[in-house]
Amino acid sequence: MDKQRLIIKGGRRLEGEIALHGAKNSALPILSATVLCSSSECVINNCPRLSDVDAALRIASALGVKCRREGSTVITDASSLTSYEVPTSLMREMRSSIVFLGAILARTGRCRLSFPGGCELGPRPIDLHLSALRQMGAVINEEYGYLDCSCPKGLTGTEITLSFPSVGATENIMLAGVLAKGTTIIRNCAREPEINDLAGFLISCGGKIKGAGSDVIEIEGVKTLTGCVHRVMPDRIAAVTYLCCGAVTGGELIISGADAGHITAVTGIMKNMGCNIYSFGRDKIYITAHRRLNAPSTVRTMPYPGFPTDAQAILMALSTVSRGTGIFVENIFENRYRHVGELCRMGASIRVEGKVAIVEGTDSLCGADVMSTDLRGGAALVVAALCANGESRIGGLHHIDRGYENIEQNLRQVGADIKRI
Ligand code: EPZ
């Protein structure tokens, strides 16, 4: 897999329609949540075919959840679990598997997993997850890189205030609280649309949750959860990625299966840059960008509903060929500019000073051999290669395959000269 390359010849205008896949960052916590359902099946529609989702299915299977995929539908049955341990190899594959902790603990009273490794974005601490679960009565021993967790008397709901609206910590507390004794209140919780989608899933399973999407979530514990049928929300970051692919080639695209309301922080900036974007029908977004775009005003990444950190690299790629100077401030992750060096190899003019990146727009980029450094950094290289003069060869595709389903097929069918070898 790692020897694979995307070969992209830039300069082609993209025209046509791309159908979005379901949201990776919603499917993952929802697959963790299926562990909580002690009777009947969960039918999860619009579940994207991504390597991260496959990893989550392997973890669920290792716990004894019966999982099968039929196209974009995944069916799970967690009526009889056989383990409370997440194999180390699987924890290493995907650090967000820490979100299984709350669900396994709530369902079995035990959980053993290895500390999730850091990743390309810097150390990925889980202190907020662990302190919250301890406040709910979990006993968690950290030794030799393992977390050994138990709650012999079950978990008890309590009031938790997060020092940072962490997405993963909010999800872990929701998964722990939905079967806890009493009521759990999470203050300063994450407000991302994926939190809403997870709450919708849990409520369909019989959970009692109020306030998802606001900064206070109230969960009233119930005894058991049943399975349900749920459709995963659209992937808002994939939507931004394809919109930027259309804009950077001066093309004309329709993204279908989208929710424009989830990405207004990004499309607002793209309109100011000169893109013409509007949503129509139930779930379609239209974009054209004929003339050279202006640099974006200062882009500060923030928790939702602010500008999403996952879109920073992707919008930066678009701004490398816009007119003027763009300023990016990455406030969420410590090390999320690893794509800058690769964009500079393509002729971009970007300077990084701490958490600030200054992008001087250039007339054009030139194709080069580049390497994806992380999931969204890889997507940024695809955006840049689509407008670069000549051919680019992008490696590190395992990063891109974690979050994008059929990216080369999607782009080829709207006119890109792209192939995977
Ligand atoms: C989720 O990661 C997403 N992943 C990330 O998307 C996304 O970038 C991030 O939220 C922010 O929106 C999934 O949903 C699977 P956080 P998560 O906890 O939950 C610090 C992608 O590209 N922090 O909100 O890990 C942390 O270090 C991925 O799809 C603590 O300090 O994000 C980071 O600086 C990348 N202690 C910040 O909070 C903790 O206990 C945001 O982390 C937890 C987090």
Short mmCIF file of C-alpha atoms and ligand atoms in Angstrom, two decimals:
data_model
loop_
_atom_site.label_atom_id
_atom_site.label_comp_id
_atom_site.label_asym_id
_atom_site.label_seq_id
_atom_site.Cartn_x
_atom_site.Cartn_y
_atom_site.Cartn_z
CA MET A 1 0.00 0.00 0.00
CA ASP A 2 2.77 2.42 0.93
CA LYS A 3 4.48 2.10 -2.44
CA GLN A 4 1.35 3.46 -4.11
CA ARG A 5 1.35 6.90 -5.66
CA LEU A 6 -1.32 9.27 -6.94
CA ILE A 7 -0.17 10.69 -10.27
CA ILE A 8 -1.91 13.99 -11.01
CA LYS A 9 -1.41 16.17 -14.08
CA GLY A 10 -2.57 19.65 -13.08
CA GLY A 11 -4.38 22.29 -15.09
CA ARG A 12 -7.70 20.56 -15.84
CA ARG A 13 -10.92 22.40 -14.93
CA LEU A 14 -13.18 20.15 -12.82
CA GLU A 15 -16.82 20.05 -13.93
CA GLY A 16 -19.56 17.78 -12.74
CA GLU A 17 -21.03 16.28 -9.57
CA ILE A 18 -19.41 14.42 -6.69
CA ALA A 19 -21.47 12.43 -4.16
CA LEU A 20 -20.14 12.70 -0.58
CA HIS A 21 -19.50 9.73 1.67
CA GLY A 22 -20.66 9.54 5.29
CA ALA A 23 -18.62 11.33 7.96
CA LYS A 24 -15.56 9.42 9.23
CA ASN A 25 -15.62 11.36 12.51
CA SER A 26 -19.24 10.41 13.10
CA ALA A 27 -19.02 6.78 12.00
CA LEU A 28 -16.11 6.11 14.40
CA PRO A 29 -17.82 7.11 17.69
CA ILE A 30 -21.07 5.51 16.47
CA LEU A 31 -19.24 2.20 15.93
CA SER A 32 -17.89 2.51 19.50
CA ALA A 33 -21.45 3.16 20.67
CA THR A 34 -22.71 -0.11 19.14
CA VAL A 35 -20.81 -1.87 21.97
CA LEU A 36 -23.44 -0.48 24.37
CA CYS A 37 -26.37 -2.20 22.64
CA SER A 38 -27.11 -5.45 24.45
CA SER A 39 -30.02 -6.52 22.29
CA SER A 40 -30.94 -6.47 18.59
CA GLU A 41 -28.84 -5.25 15.71
CA CYS A 42 -27.61 -1.78 14.77
CA VAL A 43 -28.01 -0.94 11.08
CA ILE A 44 -25.68 1.94 10.21
CA ASN A 45 -26.35 3.42 6.75
CA ASN A 46 -24.04 5.77 4.81
CA CYS A 47 -21.09 4.29 6.71
CA PRO A 48 -17.99 5.27 4.70
CA ARG A 49 -15.58 2.66 3.34
CA LEU A 50 -12.37 3.98 4.93
CA SER A 51 -9.39 2.30 6.56
CA ASP A 52 -10.16 4.02 9.88
CA VAL A 53 -13.68 2.58 9.78
CA ASP A 54 -12.27 -0.87 8.99
CA ALA A 55 -9.97 -0.48 12.02
CA ALA A 56 -12.94 0.39 14.26
CA LEU A 57 -14.80 -2.66 12.94
CA ARG A 58 -11.78 -4.83 13.79
CA ILE A 59 -11.77 -3.45 17.34
CA ALA A 60 -15.53 -4.07 17.72
CA SER A 61 -15.07 -7.63 16.40
CA ALA A 62 -12.20 -8.23 18.86
CA LEU A 63 -14.64 -7.37 21.66
CA GLY A 64 -17.15 -9.91 20.37
CA VAL A 65 -19.41 -7.60 18.36
CA LYS A 66 -20.65 -9.35 15.22
CA CYS A 67 -20.03 -6.94 12.33
CA ARG A 68 -20.78 -7.21 8.64
CA ARG A 69 -20.82 -4.73 5.79
CA GLU A 70 -23.34 -4.67 2.92
CA GLY A 71 -22.19 -1.85 0.60
CA SER A 72 -22.36 1.41 2.53
CA THR A 73 -24.39 -0.23 5.31
CA VAL A 74 -22.74 -1.80 8.37
CA ILE A 75 -24.73 -4.14 10.61
CA THR A 76 -23.53 -4.90 14.15
CA ASP A 77 -24.78 -7.17 16.92
CA ALA A 78 -23.23 -6.62 20.37
CA SER A 79 -25.64 -8.85 22.30
CA SER A 80 -22.82 -11.04 23.59
CA LEU A 81 -19.40 -9.47 24.14
CA THR A 82 -16.42 -11.77 24.70
CA SER A 83 -13.72 -9.33 25.79
CA TYR A 84 -13.12 -5.93 27.34
CA GLU A 85 -9.60 -5.61 25.92
CA VAL A 86 -8.58 -3.67 22.80
CA PRO A 87 -5.55 -5.35 21.20
CA THR A 88 -2.46 -3.10 21.19
CA SER A 89 -1.94 -3.54 17.47
CA LEU A 90 -5.39 -2.11 16.82
CA MET A 91 -4.90 0.76 19.30
CA ARG A 92 -1.76 1.72 17.40
CA GLU A 93 -3.61 1.72 14.10
CA MET A 94 -5.95 4.49 15.14
CA ARG A 95 -5.57 6.72 18.17
CA SER A 96 -9.21 7.78 18.15
CA SER A 97 -10.00 4.22 19.28
CA ILE A 98 -9.72 5.75 22.78
CA VAL A 99 -13.43 6.51 22.28
CA PHE A 100 -14.09 2.78 22.77
CA LEU A 101 -13.01 3.18 26.43
CA GLY A 102 -16.22 4.79 27.69
CA ALA A 103 -18.45 2.31 25.87
CA ILE A 104 -16.56 -0.83 26.98
CA LEU A 105 -16.44 0.42 30.58
CA ALA A 106 -20.16 1.26 30.60
CA ARG A 107 -21.16 -2.09 29.14
CA THR A 108 -18.74 -4.50 30.89
CA GLY A 109 -17.40 -2.66 33.94
CA ARG A 110 -13.81 -3.33 32.78
CA CYS A 111 -11.52 -2.12 30.01
CA ARG A 112 -7.90 -2.66 29.15
CA LEU A 113 -6.19 -0.90 26.30
CA SER A 114 -2.80 0.54 25.50
CA PHE A 115 -2.20 4.25 25.57
CA PRO A 116 -3.07 5.57 22.10
CA GLY A 117 0.13 6.64 20.38
CA GLY A 118 0.72 10.25 19.42
CA CYS A 119 0.24 10.97 15.79
CA GLU A 120 1.43 13.32 13.10
CA LEU A 121 -0.44 16.22 14.70
CA GLY A 122 1.62 16.07 17.87
CA PRO A 123 1.06 14.34 21.23
CA ARG A 124 -2.58 13.45 21.54
CA PRO A 125 -3.18 13.64 25.32
CA ILE A 126 -6.23 11.97 26.82
CA ASP A 127 -6.13 13.64 30.24
CA LEU A 128 -9.62 15.12 29.78
CA HIS A 129 -11.02 11.68 28.93
CA LEU A 130 -9.44 10.01 31.97
CA SER A 131 -10.26 12.72 34.53
CA ALA A 132 -13.91 12.72 33.40
CA LEU A 133 -14.25 8.93 33.61
CA ARG A 134 -12.58 8.98 37.06
CA GLN A 135 -15.15 11.57 38.18
CA MET A 136 -17.81 9.05 37.09
CA GLY A 137 -16.29 6.38 39.33
CA ALA A 138 -13.86 4.62 37.02
CA VAL A 139 -10.62 3.34 38.58
CA ILE A 140 -7.94 3.76 35.93
CA ASN A 141 -4.36 2.53 36.39
CA GLU A 142 -1.81 3.69 33.89
CA GLU A 143 1.28 1.49 33.79
CA TYR A 144 3.78 0.26 31.17
CA GLY A 145 1.79 2.09 28.49
CA TYR A 146 -1.43 0.29 29.37
CA LEU A 147 -4.66 1.64 30.80
CA ASP A 148 -6.33 -0.83 33.15
CA CYS A 149 -9.81 0.46 33.95
CA SER A 150 -12.60 -0.86 36.12
CA CYS A 151 -15.78 0.38 37.75
CA PRO A 152 -16.94 -2.47 40.01
CA LYS A 153 -19.95 -0.51 41.19
CA GLY A 154 -20.74 0.75 37.70
CA LEU A 155 -20.43 4.34 36.55
CA THR A 156 -22.27 7.16 38.30
CA GLY A 157 -23.46 10.30 36.57
CA THR A 158 -21.97 13.58 37.77
CA GLU A 159 -21.36 17.16 36.62
CA ILE A 160 -18.24 17.49 34.47
CA THR A 161 -16.78 20.75 33.14
CA LEU A 162 -14.25 20.30 30.34
CA SER A 163 -11.32 22.74 30.37
CA PHE A 164 -11.34 22.44 26.56
CA PRO A 165 -14.31 21.41 24.38
CA SER A 166 -12.57 18.19 23.33
CA VAL A 167 -14.53 16.22 20.70
CA GLY A 168 -13.22 12.83 21.81
CA ALA A 169 -13.62 13.52 25.53
CA THR A 170 -17.21 14.69 24.98
CA GLU A 171 -17.93 11.48 23.04
CA ASN A 172 -16.32 9.28 25.67
CA ILE A 173 -18.36 10.86 28.46
CA MET A 174 -21.57 10.49 26.42
CA LEU A 175 -20.83 6.81 25.86
CA ALA A 176 -20.06 6.30 29.56
CA GLY A 177 -23.02 8.38 30.79
CA VAL A 178 -25.78 6.85 28.71
CA LEU A 179 -25.77 3.65 30.89
CA ALA A 180 -24.50 5.28 34.10
CA LYS A 181 -26.55 5.52 37.29
CA GLY A 182 -28.17 8.96 37.52
CA THR A 183 -27.57 12.04 35.42
CA THR A 184 -24.36 13.23 33.77
CA ILE A 185 -23.97 16.88 32.81
CA ILE A 186 -21.12 17.93 30.53
CA ARG A 187 -20.31 21.65 30.50
CA ASN A 188 -18.10 23.32 27.89
CA CYS A 189 -18.58 20.22 25.73
CA ALA A 190 -17.76 20.01 22.03
CA ARG A 191 -20.53 21.26 19.71
CA GLU A 192 -19.35 19.61 16.46
CA PRO A 193 -22.13 18.18 14.22
CA GLU A 194 -20.64 14.72 14.83
CA ILE A 195 -21.61 15.07 18.51
CA ASN A 196 -25.19 15.70 17.39
CA ASP A 197 -25.10 12.65 15.14
CA LEU A 198 -23.78 10.44 17.97
CA ALA A 199 -26.51 11.76 20.29
CA GLY A 200 -29.12 10.99 17.61
CA PHE A 201 -27.81 7.43 17.36
CA LEU A 202 -27.82 6.92 21.14
CA ILE A 203 -31.35 8.36 21.49
CA SER A 204 -32.54 5.95 18.75
CA CYS A 205 -31.07 3.15 20.86
CA GLY A 206 -33.08 4.30 23.88
CA GLY A 207 -30.61 6.75 25.40
CA LYS A 208 -31.84 9.91 27.11
CA ILE A 209 -29.70 12.87 25.97
CA LYS A 210 -30.49 16.60 25.81
CA GLY A 211 -28.47 19.58 24.61
CA ALA A 212 -26.20 17.97 21.99
CA GLY A 213 -24.89 20.78 19.77
CA SER A 214 -24.97 23.28 22.63
CA ASP A 215 -22.20 23.69 25.22
CA VAL A 216 -24.11 21.76 27.92
CA ILE A 217 -25.19 18.16 27.40
CA GLU A 218 -27.42 16.36 29.93
CA ILE A 219 -27.55 12.57 29.91
CA GLU A 220 -29.97 10.56 32.05
CA GLY A 221 -28.63 7.02 32.47
CA VAL A 222 -30.83 4.10 31.41
CA LYS A 223 -30.49 0.37 32.14
CA THR A 224 -29.91 -0.99 28.65
CA LEU A 225 -29.76 0.13 25.03
CA THR A 226 -31.22 -1.73 22.07
CA GLY A 227 -30.01 -1.60 18.48
CA CYS A 228 -31.40 0.90 15.98
CA VAL A 229 -31.26 2.02 12.33
CA HIS A 230 -29.21 5.17 11.76
CA ARG A 231 -27.86 7.10 8.78
CA VAL A 232 -24.43 8.67 9.29
CA MET A 233 -24.29 12.42 8.56
CA PRO A 234 -22.32 13.66 5.51
CA ASP A 235 -18.57 14.18 5.85
CA ARG A 236 -18.20 17.96 6.16
CA ILE A 237 -14.40 17.94 5.72
CA ALA A 238 -14.64 15.83 2.56
CA ALA A 239 -17.20 18.42 1.34
CA VAL A 240 -14.69 21.23 1.96
CA THR A 241 -11.97 19.21 0.23
CA TYR A 242 -13.97 18.71 -2.98
CA LEU A 243 -15.14 22.35 -2.95
CA CYS A 244 -11.48 23.43 -2.81
CA CYS A 245 -10.66 21.02 -5.67
CA GLY A 246 -13.32 22.74 -7.75
CA ALA A 247 -12.20 26.24 -6.76
CA VAL A 248 -8.47 25.67 -7.32
CA THR A 249 -9.08 24.52 -10.92
CA GLY A 250 -11.46 27.42 -11.73
CA GLY A 251 -14.06 24.74 -12.27
CA GLU A 252 -17.74 24.21 -11.67
CA LEU A 253 -18.79 21.46 -9.23
CA ILE A 254 -21.88 20.19 -7.47
CA ILE A 255 -21.28 18.31 -4.21
CA SER A 256 -24.30 16.15 -3.37
CA GLY A 257 -25.22 14.43 -0.12
CA ALA A 258 -23.85 17.47 1.72
CA ASP A 259 -25.05 19.67 4.58
CA ALA A 260 -24.03 23.24 3.73
CA GLY A 261 -24.98 24.33 7.26
CA HIS A 262 -22.03 22.37 8.68
CA ILE A 263 -19.35 24.27 6.73
CA THR A 264 -20.43 27.93 6.76
CA ALA A 265 -17.23 28.92 8.61
CA VAL A 266 -15.25 27.70 5.58
CA THR A 267 -17.58 28.61 2.70
CA GLY A 268 -17.90 32.14 4.15
CA ILE A 269 -14.15 32.61 3.75
CA MET A 270 -14.15 31.00 0.29
CA LYS A 271 -16.89 33.40 -0.87
CA ASN A 272 -14.78 36.34 0.36
CA MET A 273 -11.89 34.89 -1.66
CA GLY A 274 -14.07 35.16 -4.76
CA CYS A 275 -15.76 31.77 -5.01
CA ASN A 276 -19.41 31.66 -5.99
CA ILE A 277 -21.01 29.07 -3.68
CA TYR A 278 -24.64 28.35 -2.99
CA SER A 279 -26.66 25.40 -1.70
CA PHE A 280 -29.79 24.11 -3.38
CA GLY A 281 -32.11 21.14 -3.17
CA ARG A 282 -32.04 19.17 0.06
CA ASP A 283 -28.36 18.33 0.08
CA LYS A 284 -26.45 19.94 -2.80
CA ILE A 285 -23.76 22.62 -2.84
CA TYR A 286 -22.72 24.39 -6.08
CA ILE A 287 -19.38 26.13 -6.56
CA THR A 288 -17.68 28.05 -9.37
CA ALA A 289 -14.53 30.12 -9.26
CA HIS A 290 -13.67 31.71 -12.57
CA ARG A 291 -11.04 34.34 -11.88
CA ARG A 292 -7.95 34.13 -9.68
CA LEU A 293 -9.02 34.18 -6.03
CA ASN A 294 -7.97 36.71 -3.39
CA ALA A 295 -6.05 35.53 -0.35
CA PRO A 296 -8.29 34.66 2.62
CA SER A 297 -8.60 37.04 5.55
CA THR A 298 -6.91 35.68 8.67
CA VAL A 299 -8.00 32.08 9.24
CA ARG A 300 -8.08 31.08 12.94
CA THR A 301 -8.90 27.42 13.69
CA MET A 302 -11.40 27.10 16.54
CA PRO A 303 -13.74 24.53 18.06
CA TYR A 304 -17.07 24.29 16.22
CA PRO A 305 -18.81 26.44 15.05
CA GLY A 306 -15.49 28.21 14.35
CA PHE A 307 -13.18 27.37 11.45
CA PRO A 308 -12.39 23.62 11.66
CA THR A 309 -8.74 22.65 12.16
CA ASP A 310 -9.27 19.75 9.72
CA ALA A 311 -9.87 22.27 6.92
CA GLN A 312 -6.74 24.37 7.63
CA ALA A 313 -4.33 22.49 5.36
CA ILE A 314 -6.93 22.18 2.62
CA LEU A 315 -7.79 25.88 2.50
CA MET A 316 -4.06 26.70 2.75
CA ALA A 317 -3.46 24.72 -0.45
CA LEU A 318 -6.10 26.85 -2.18
CA SER A 319 -4.57 30.07 -0.83
CA THR A 320 -1.07 29.24 -2.16
CA VAL A 321 -2.21 30.33 -5.66
CA SER A 322 -4.53 33.15 -4.63
CA ARG A 323 -3.64 36.85 -4.91
CA GLY A 324 -2.05 38.45 -1.84
CA THR A 325 -1.02 37.23 1.60
CA GLY A 326 -3.07 34.81 3.71
CA ILE A 327 -2.54 34.31 7.45
CA PHE A 328 -3.40 31.03 9.20
CA VAL A 329 -3.44 30.56 12.98
CA GLU A 330 -3.64 26.92 14.15
CA ASN A 331 -5.09 27.03 17.65
CA ILE A 332 -6.15 23.41 18.12
CA PHE A 333 -3.15 21.17 17.44
CA GLU A 334 0.50 21.80 18.21
CA ASN A 335 1.99 20.42 15.07
CA ARG A 336 -0.40 20.75 12.20
CA TYR A 337 1.82 22.47 9.59
CA ARG A 338 3.69 19.40 8.37
CA HIS A 339 2.11 19.83 4.94
CA VAL A 340 3.82 23.24 4.54
CA GLY A 341 7.20 21.76 3.56
CA GLU A 342 5.55 19.60 0.90
CA LEU A 343 3.53 22.52 -0.51
CA CYS A 344 6.76 24.57 -0.68
CA ARG A 345 8.34 21.79 -2.76
CA MET A 346 5.59 22.56 -5.29
CA GLY A 347 6.61 26.23 -5.36
CA ALA A 348 4.31 27.60 -2.65
CA SER A 349 5.64 30.48 -0.59
CA ILE A 350 4.74 29.78 3.05
CA ARG A 351 6.49 30.79 6.26
CA VAL A 352 5.64 29.24 9.65
CA GLU A 353 6.27 31.11 12.89
CA GLY A 354 4.96 29.07 15.82
CA LYS A 355 1.24 28.57 15.34
CA VAL A 356 1.06 31.17 12.56
CA ALA A 357 1.60 30.39 8.87
CA ILE A 358 1.99 33.24 6.35
CA VAL A 359 1.09 32.29 2.77
CA GLU A 360 2.25 34.58 -0.09
CA GLY A 361 0.04 33.74 -3.05
CA THR A 362 2.02 32.81 -6.20
CA ASP A 363 0.90 32.74 -9.84
CA SER A 364 1.25 29.01 -10.10
CA LEU A 365 2.69 25.86 -8.54
CA CYS A 366 4.79 23.23 -10.29
CA GLY A 367 4.21 19.52 -10.09
CA ALA A 368 6.60 17.63 -7.81
CA ASP A 369 7.17 14.37 -5.95
CA VAL A 370 5.55 14.95 -2.54
CA MET A 371 4.65 12.87 0.50
CA SER A 372 1.46 13.04 2.55
CA THR A 373 2.33 13.78 6.17
CA ASP A 374 -1.14 13.20 7.62
CA LEU A 375 -4.72 12.77 6.47
CA ARG A 376 -5.67 16.39 5.75
CA GLY A 377 -2.13 17.34 4.74
CA GLY A 378 -2.38 14.66 2.06
CA ALA A 379 -5.70 16.08 0.89
CA ALA A 380 -4.03 19.51 0.67
CA LEU A 381 -1.39 18.07 -1.68
CA VAL A 382 -4.14 16.72 -3.95
CA VAL A 383 -5.75 20.20 -4.08
CA ALA A 384 -2.38 21.77 -4.94
CA ALA A 385 -1.48 19.12 -7.56
CA LEU A 386 -4.78 19.71 -9.40
CA CYS A 387 -3.70 23.27 -10.30
CA ALA A 388 0.09 22.76 -10.51
CA ASN A 389 1.83 22.92 -13.90
CA GLY A 390 2.95 19.44 -14.87
CA GLU A 391 2.81 16.15 -13.05
CA SER A 392 2.80 15.52 -9.29
CA ARG A 393 3.39 12.17 -7.63
CA ILE A 394 1.86 11.95 -4.14
CA GLY A 395 2.99 9.21 -1.71
CA GLY A 396 1.82 8.28 1.79
CA LEU A 397 -1.60 7.34 0.46
CA HIS A 398 -2.43 5.34 3.59
CA HIS A 399 -2.98 8.72 5.26
CA ILE A 400 -5.41 9.83 2.55
CA ASP A 401 -7.23 6.49 2.49
CA ARG A 402 -8.06 6.90 6.19
CA GLY A 403 -10.50 9.69 5.40
CA TYR A 404 -11.41 9.74 1.69
CA GLU A 405 -13.42 7.07 -0.10
CA ASN A 406 -12.47 6.63 -3.78
CA ILE A 407 -10.78 10.03 -4.02
CA GLU A 408 -9.22 9.36 -7.42
CA GLN A 409 -12.41 7.92 -8.91
CA ASN A 410 -14.40 10.91 -7.61
CA LEU A 411 -11.95 13.43 -9.09
CA ARG A 412 -11.44 11.55 -12.37
CA GLN A 413 -15.18 11.46 -13.09
CA VAL A 414 -15.27 15.28 -12.96
CA GLY A 415 -12.32 15.66 -15.32
CA ALA A 416 -9.13 15.41 -13.28
CA ASP A 417 -6.14 13.68 -14.86
CA ILE A 418 -5.45 11.44 -11.84
CA LYS A 419 -4.51 7.80 -11.42
CA ARG A 420 -3.24 5.59 -8.61
CA ILE A 421 -0.26 3.33 -9.40
C1 EPZ B 1 -11.34 14.91 16.68
O1 EPZ B 1 -10.11 14.53 17.27
C2 EPZ B 1 -11.24 14.51 15.22
N1 EPZ B 1 -11.05 13.06 15.13
C3 EPZ B 1 -10.08 15.24 14.57
O2 EPZ B 1 -10.11 14.91 13.19
C4 EPZ B 1 -10.30 16.74 14.70
O3 EPZ B 1 -9.19 17.41 14.16
C5 EPZ B 1 -10.45 17.10 16.18
O4 EPZ B 1 -11.54 16.33 16.75
C6 EPZ B 1 -10.78 18.57 16.38
O5 EPZ B 1 -11.94 18.90 15.71
C7 EPZ B 1 -12.12 12.25 15.26
O6 EPZ B 1 -13.23 12.70 15.47
C8 EPZ B 1 -11.85 10.79 15.12
P1 EPZ B 1 -9.99 16.92 20.47
P2 EPZ B 1 -9.94 14.57 18.89
O7 EPZ B 1 -10.08 15.97 21.60
O8 EPZ B 1 -11.20 14.10 19.52
C9 EPZ B 1 -6.35 18.47 23.10
C10 EPZ B 1 -9.25 14.18 11.15
O9 EPZ B 1 -8.51 14.78 10.39
N2 EPZ B 1 -6.78 17.45 24.09
O10 EPZ B 1 -11.08 17.91 20.24
O11 EPZ B 1 -8.67 13.90 19.24
C11 EPZ B 1 -5.72 17.80 21.88
O12 EPZ B 1 -4.35 17.55 22.11
C12 EPZ B 1 -9.00 14.16 12.64
O13 EPZ B 1 -10.30 13.59 10.80
C13 EPZ B 1 -6.19 17.44 25.34
O14 EPZ B 1 -5.32 18.26 25.63
O15 EPZ B 1 -9.79 16.14 19.10
C14 EPZ B 1 -5.92 18.82 20.80
O16 EPZ B 1 -4.89 19.79 20.87
C15 EPZ B 1 -7.65 14.75 12.96
N3 EPZ B 1 -6.56 16.50 26.25
C16 EPZ B 1 -7.24 19.47 21.17
O17 EPZ B 1 -7.48 19.14 22.56
C17 EPZ B 1 -7.54 15.57 25.96
O18 EPZ B 1 -7.86 14.74 26.85
C18 EPZ B 1 -8.42 19.00 20.32
O19 EPZ B 1 -8.56 17.64 20.57
C19 EPZ B 1 -8.14 15.60 24.68
C20 EPZ B 1 -7.76 16.55 23.75
#
